[in-house]
Short mmCIF file of C-alpha atoms in Angstrom, two decimals:
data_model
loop_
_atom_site.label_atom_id
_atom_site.label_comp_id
_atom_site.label_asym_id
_atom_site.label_seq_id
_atom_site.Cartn_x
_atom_site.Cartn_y
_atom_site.Cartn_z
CA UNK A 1 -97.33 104.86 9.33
CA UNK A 2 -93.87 106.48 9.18
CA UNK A 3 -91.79 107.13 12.18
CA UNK A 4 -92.34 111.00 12.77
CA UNK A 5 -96.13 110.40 12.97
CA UNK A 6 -95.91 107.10 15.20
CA UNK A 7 -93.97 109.45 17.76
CA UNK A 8 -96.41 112.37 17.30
CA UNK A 9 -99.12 109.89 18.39
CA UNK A 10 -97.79 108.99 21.29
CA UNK A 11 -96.79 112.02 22.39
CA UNK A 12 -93.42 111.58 21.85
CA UNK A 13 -92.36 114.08 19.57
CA UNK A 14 -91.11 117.32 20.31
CA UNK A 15 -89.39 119.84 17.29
CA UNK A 16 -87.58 118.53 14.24
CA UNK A 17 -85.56 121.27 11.90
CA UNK A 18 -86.67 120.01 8.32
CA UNK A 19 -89.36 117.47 8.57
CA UNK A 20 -89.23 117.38 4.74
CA UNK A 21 -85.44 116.43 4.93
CA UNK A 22 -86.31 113.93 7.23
CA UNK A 23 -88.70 112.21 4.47
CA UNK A 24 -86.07 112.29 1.95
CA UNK A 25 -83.49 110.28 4.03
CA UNK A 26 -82.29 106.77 2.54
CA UNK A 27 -82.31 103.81 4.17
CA UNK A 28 -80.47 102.52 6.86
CA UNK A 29 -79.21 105.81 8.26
CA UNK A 30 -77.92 106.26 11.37
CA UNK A 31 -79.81 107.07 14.39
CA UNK A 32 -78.70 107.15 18.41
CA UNK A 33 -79.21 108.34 21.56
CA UNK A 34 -76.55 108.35 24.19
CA UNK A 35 -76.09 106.94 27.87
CA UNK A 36 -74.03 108.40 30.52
CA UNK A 37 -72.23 105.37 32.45
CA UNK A 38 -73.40 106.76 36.00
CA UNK A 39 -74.40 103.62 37.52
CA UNK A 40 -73.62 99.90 37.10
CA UNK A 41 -77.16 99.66 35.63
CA UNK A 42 -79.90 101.41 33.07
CA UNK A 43 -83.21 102.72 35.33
CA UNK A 44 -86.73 102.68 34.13
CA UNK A 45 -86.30 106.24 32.74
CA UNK A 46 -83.84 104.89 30.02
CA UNK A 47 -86.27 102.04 28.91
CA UNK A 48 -88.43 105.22 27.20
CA UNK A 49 -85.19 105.70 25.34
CA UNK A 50 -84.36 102.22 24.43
CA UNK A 51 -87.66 101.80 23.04
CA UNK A 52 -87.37 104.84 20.71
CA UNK A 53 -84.46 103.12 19.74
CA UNK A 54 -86.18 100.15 18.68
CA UNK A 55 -89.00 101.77 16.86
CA UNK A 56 -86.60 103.60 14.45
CA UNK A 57 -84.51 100.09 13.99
CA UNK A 58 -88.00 98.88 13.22
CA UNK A 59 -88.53 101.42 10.56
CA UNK A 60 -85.41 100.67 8.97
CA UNK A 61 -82.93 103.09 10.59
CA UNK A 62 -79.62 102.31 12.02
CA UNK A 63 -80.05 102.43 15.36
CA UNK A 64 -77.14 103.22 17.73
CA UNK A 65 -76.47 103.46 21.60
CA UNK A 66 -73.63 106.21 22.64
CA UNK A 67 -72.16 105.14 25.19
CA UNK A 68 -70.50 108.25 27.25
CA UNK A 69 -67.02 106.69 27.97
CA UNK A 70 -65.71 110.37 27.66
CA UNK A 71 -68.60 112.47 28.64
CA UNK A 72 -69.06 109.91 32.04
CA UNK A 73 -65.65 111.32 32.78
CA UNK A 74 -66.08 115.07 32.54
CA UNK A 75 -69.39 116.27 34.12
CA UNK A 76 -73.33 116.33 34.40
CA UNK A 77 -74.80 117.55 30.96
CA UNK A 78 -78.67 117.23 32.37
CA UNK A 79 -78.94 120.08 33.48
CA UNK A 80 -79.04 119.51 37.28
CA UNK A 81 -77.66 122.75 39.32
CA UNK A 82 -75.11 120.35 40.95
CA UNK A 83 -72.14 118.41 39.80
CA UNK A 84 -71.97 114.93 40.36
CA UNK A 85 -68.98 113.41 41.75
CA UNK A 86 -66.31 112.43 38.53
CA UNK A 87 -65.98 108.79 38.20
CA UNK A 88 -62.78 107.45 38.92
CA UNK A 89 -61.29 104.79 36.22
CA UNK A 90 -61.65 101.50 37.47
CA UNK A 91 -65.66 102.35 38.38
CA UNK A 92 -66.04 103.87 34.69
CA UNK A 93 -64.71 101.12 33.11
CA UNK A 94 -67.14 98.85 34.97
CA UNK A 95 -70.05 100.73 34.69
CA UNK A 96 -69.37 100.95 31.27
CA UNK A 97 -68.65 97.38 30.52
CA UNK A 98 -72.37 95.80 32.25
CA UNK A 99 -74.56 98.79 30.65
CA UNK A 100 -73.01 97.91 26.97
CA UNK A 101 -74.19 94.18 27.71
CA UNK A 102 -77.61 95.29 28.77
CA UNK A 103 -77.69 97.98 25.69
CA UNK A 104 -76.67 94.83 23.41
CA UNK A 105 -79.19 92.54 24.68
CA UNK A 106 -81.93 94.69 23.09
CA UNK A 107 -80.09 94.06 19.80
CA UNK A 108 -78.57 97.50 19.20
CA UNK A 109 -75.26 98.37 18.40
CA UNK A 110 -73.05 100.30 21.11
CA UNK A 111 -69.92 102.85 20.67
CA UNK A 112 -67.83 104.33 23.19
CA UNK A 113 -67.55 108.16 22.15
CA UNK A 114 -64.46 107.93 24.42
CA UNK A 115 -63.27 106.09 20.90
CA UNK A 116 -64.17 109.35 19.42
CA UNK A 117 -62.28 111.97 21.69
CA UNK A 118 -59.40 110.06 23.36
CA UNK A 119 -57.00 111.13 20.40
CA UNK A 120 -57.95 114.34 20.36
CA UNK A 121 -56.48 117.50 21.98
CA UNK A 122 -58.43 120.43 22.86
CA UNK A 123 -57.45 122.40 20.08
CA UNK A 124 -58.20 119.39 17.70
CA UNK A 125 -61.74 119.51 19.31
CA UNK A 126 -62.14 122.96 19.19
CA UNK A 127 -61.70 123.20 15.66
CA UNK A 128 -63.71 119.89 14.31
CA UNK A 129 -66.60 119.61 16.73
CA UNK A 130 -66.68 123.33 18.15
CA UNK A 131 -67.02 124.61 14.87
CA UNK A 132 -70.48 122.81 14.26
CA UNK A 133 -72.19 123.86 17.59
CA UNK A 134 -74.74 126.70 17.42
CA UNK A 135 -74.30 128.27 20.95
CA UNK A 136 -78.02 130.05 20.54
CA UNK A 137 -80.02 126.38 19.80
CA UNK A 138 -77.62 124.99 22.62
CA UNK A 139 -78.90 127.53 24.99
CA UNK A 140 -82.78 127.40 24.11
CA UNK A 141 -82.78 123.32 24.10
CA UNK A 142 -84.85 121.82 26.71
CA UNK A 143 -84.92 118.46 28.02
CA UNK A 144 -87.08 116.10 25.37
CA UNK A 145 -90.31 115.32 27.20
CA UNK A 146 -91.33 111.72 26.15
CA UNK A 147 -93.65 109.24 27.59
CA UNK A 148 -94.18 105.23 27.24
CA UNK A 149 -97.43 104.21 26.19
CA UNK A 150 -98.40 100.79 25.71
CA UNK A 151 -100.01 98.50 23.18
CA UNK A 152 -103.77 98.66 22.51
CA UNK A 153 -103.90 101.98 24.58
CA UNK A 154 -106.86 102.98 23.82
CA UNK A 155 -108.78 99.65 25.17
CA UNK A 156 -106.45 99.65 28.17
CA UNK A 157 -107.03 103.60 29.01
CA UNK A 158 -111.08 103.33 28.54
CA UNK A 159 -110.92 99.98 31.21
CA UNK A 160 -108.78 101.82 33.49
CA UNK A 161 -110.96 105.06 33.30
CA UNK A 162 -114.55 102.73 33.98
CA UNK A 163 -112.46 101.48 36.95
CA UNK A 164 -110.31 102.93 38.59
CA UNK A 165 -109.89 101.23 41.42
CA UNK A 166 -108.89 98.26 39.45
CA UNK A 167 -105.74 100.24 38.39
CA UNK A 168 -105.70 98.32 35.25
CA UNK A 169 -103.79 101.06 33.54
CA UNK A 170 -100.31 100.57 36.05
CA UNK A 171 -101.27 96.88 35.63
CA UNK A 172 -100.83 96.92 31.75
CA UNK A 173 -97.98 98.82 31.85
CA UNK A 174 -95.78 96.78 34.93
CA UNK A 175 -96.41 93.68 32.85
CA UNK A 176 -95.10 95.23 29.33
CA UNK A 177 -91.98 97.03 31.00
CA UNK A 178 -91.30 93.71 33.09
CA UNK A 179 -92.18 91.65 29.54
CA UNK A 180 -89.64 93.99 27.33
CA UNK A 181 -87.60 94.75 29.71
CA UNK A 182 -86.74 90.97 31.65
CA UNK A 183 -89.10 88.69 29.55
CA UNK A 184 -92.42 87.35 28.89
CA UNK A 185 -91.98 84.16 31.41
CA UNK A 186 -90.71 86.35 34.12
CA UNK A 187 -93.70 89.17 33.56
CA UNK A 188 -96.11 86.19 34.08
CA UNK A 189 -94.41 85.39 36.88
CA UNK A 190 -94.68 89.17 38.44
CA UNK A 191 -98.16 88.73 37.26
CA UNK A 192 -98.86 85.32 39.03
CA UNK A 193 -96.77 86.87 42.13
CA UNK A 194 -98.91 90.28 42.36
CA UNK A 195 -102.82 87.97 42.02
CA UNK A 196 -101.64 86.22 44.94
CA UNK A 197 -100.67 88.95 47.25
CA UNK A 198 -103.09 91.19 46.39
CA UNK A 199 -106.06 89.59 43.97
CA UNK A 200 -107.63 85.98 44.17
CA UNK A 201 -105.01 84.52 43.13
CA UNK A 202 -104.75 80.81 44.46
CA UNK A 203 -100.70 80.41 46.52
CA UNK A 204 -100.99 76.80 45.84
CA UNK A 205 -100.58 77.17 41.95
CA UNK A 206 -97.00 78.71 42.76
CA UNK A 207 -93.94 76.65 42.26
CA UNK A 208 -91.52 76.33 45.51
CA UNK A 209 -89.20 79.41 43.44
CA UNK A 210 -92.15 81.11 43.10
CA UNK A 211 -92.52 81.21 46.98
CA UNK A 212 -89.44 81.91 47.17
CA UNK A 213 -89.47 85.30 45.46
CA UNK A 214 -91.91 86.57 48.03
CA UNK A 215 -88.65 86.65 50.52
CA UNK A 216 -87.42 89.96 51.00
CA UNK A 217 -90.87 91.56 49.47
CA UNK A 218 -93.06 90.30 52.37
CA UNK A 219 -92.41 89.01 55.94
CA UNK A 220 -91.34 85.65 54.89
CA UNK A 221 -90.68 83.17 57.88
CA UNK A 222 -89.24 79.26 56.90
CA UNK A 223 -89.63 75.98 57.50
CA UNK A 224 -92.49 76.91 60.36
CA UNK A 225 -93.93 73.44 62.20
CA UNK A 226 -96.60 73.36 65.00
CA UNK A 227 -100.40 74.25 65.67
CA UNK A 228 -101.27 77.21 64.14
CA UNK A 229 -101.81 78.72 67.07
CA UNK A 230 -98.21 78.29 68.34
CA UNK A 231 -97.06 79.67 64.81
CA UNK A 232 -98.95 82.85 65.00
CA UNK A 233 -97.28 83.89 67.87
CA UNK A 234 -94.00 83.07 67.12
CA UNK A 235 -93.76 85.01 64.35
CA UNK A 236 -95.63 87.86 65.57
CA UNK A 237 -98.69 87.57 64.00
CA UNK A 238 -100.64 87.50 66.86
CA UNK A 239 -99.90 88.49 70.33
CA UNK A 240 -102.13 86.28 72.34
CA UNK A 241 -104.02 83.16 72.35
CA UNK A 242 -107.38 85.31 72.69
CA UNK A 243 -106.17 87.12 69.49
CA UNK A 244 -105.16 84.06 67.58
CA UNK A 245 -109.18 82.84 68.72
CA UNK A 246 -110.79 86.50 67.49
CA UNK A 247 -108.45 86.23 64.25
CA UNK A 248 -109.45 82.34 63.09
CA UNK A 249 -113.45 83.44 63.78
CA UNK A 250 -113.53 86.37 61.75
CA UNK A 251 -111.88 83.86 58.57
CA UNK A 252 -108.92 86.57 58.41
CA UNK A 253 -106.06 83.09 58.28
CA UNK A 254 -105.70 81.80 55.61
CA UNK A 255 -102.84 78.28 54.90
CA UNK A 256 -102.19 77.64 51.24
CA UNK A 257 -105.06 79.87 50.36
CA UNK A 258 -108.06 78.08 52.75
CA UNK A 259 -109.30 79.91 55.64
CA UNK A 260 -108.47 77.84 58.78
CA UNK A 261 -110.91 77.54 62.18
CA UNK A 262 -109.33 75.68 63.76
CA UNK A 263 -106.11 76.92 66.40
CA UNK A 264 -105.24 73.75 66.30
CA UNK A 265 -104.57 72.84 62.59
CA UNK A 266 -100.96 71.26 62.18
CA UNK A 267 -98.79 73.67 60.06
CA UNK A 268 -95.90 72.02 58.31
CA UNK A 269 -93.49 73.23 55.62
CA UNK A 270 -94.43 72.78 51.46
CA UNK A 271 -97.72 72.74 50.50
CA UNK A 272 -100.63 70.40 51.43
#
């Protein structure tokens, strides 16, 4: 399957000006899509672009990240009706510097265009790169609407519609963003994570770390010793004795994944 139709299937494609150029074009030319330095980090909307990136490297293209060195210093070109605030030179340059090592990681190659511009004078620029703009298909571009779909969507679409309250669709998708975009160990780990809190997952197949991670996701109290009962309150989980009692009949506490009776039981830190 070429390129162009791969996109068109997944809805990716918008216009192209000679599709029968695009055919004709030898290998290994170049291919990019550029990346304002506005924050010290990429967002989730940029993975879409990244992996566009990737599927035209696939296919043989030369695939290249822009990075705006110049353009992060001038203006917004989304077409927001605001301006955001200019960047001042020590926050550019860092910005800059940690999202080229995130662009690299994903194995593509990065330029500054601030290599491309820093030289040049306005009249210089005016009469190389002004020259080659056509005000009229400036004016009537919109923003590229794209979308990520993941593998084996059909499967994954017909589960999620036969279910919805599964939500096996968001599921699918968390895991291969997480997968692609951290890596496969730490997606099973979100996955492990996310069966626990809110599937049957069993707590006491998590590693201490694993615990850990829950900490500033969840309520996460440490190092907790006494009778349950005692513990319950402390930490707010109950406001009386009589409510600890009503809570422990009804099987709603559970320790290391076992529903406890007893007000009693002996709560100590790790895992029994």
């Amino acid at each position: 399957m070429s390129i162009l139709n791969e996109l068109k299937e997944r809805g990716i494609f918008n216009n192209i000006t000679s599709e029968e150029k695009f055919n004709k074009l030898p290998e290994n030319v170049g291919v990019y899509i550029g990346f304002d330095p506005t924050a010290e980090s990429l967002h989730l909307g940029n993975y879409i672009q990244i992996s566009i990136l990737k599927r035209f490297k696939s296919a043989g293209f030369k695939a290249i990240a822009v990075l705006g060195g110049a353009t992060g210093m001038i203006g917004d070109p989304s077409g927001r009706s605001s301006e955001r605030n200019l960047l001042d030179q020590k926050t550019l340059l860092n910005n800059k510097a940690k999202i080229k090592a995130q662009l690299e990681s994903y194995g593509l190659e990065v330029v500054d265009n601030l290599d491309f511009y820093k030289d040049m004078n306005v009249l210089d620029f005016l009469r190389e790169v002004g020259k080659l703009a056509n005000v009229n298909h400036m004016i009537q571009k919109d923003v590229v609407k794209s979308r990520l779909d993941a593998e084996n969507i059909e499967s994954i679409v017909s589960e999620h519609k036969s279910n919805l309250q599964s939500r096996s669709g968001q599921k699918a998708l968390a895991y291969e963003v997480v997968k692609d975009v951290h890596s496969l160990e730490d997606a099973e780990d979100a996955l492990k994570l996310s069966n626990v809190l809110f599937g049957s997952g069993d707590i006491k197949t998590l590693s201490p770390n694993q615990v850990l991670q829950f900490d500033g996701s969840v309520p996460t109290f440490m190092n907790l010793t006494g009778s349950l009962k005692d513990v319950l309150i402390s930490i707010g989980a109950a406001n009386s004795n009589r409510e600890v009692r009503e809570f422990l009949s009804t099987g709603t506490i559970e320790v290391n994944g076992e529903k406890i009776m007893d007000e009693n039981f002996l709560v100590s830190p790790g895992f029994d």
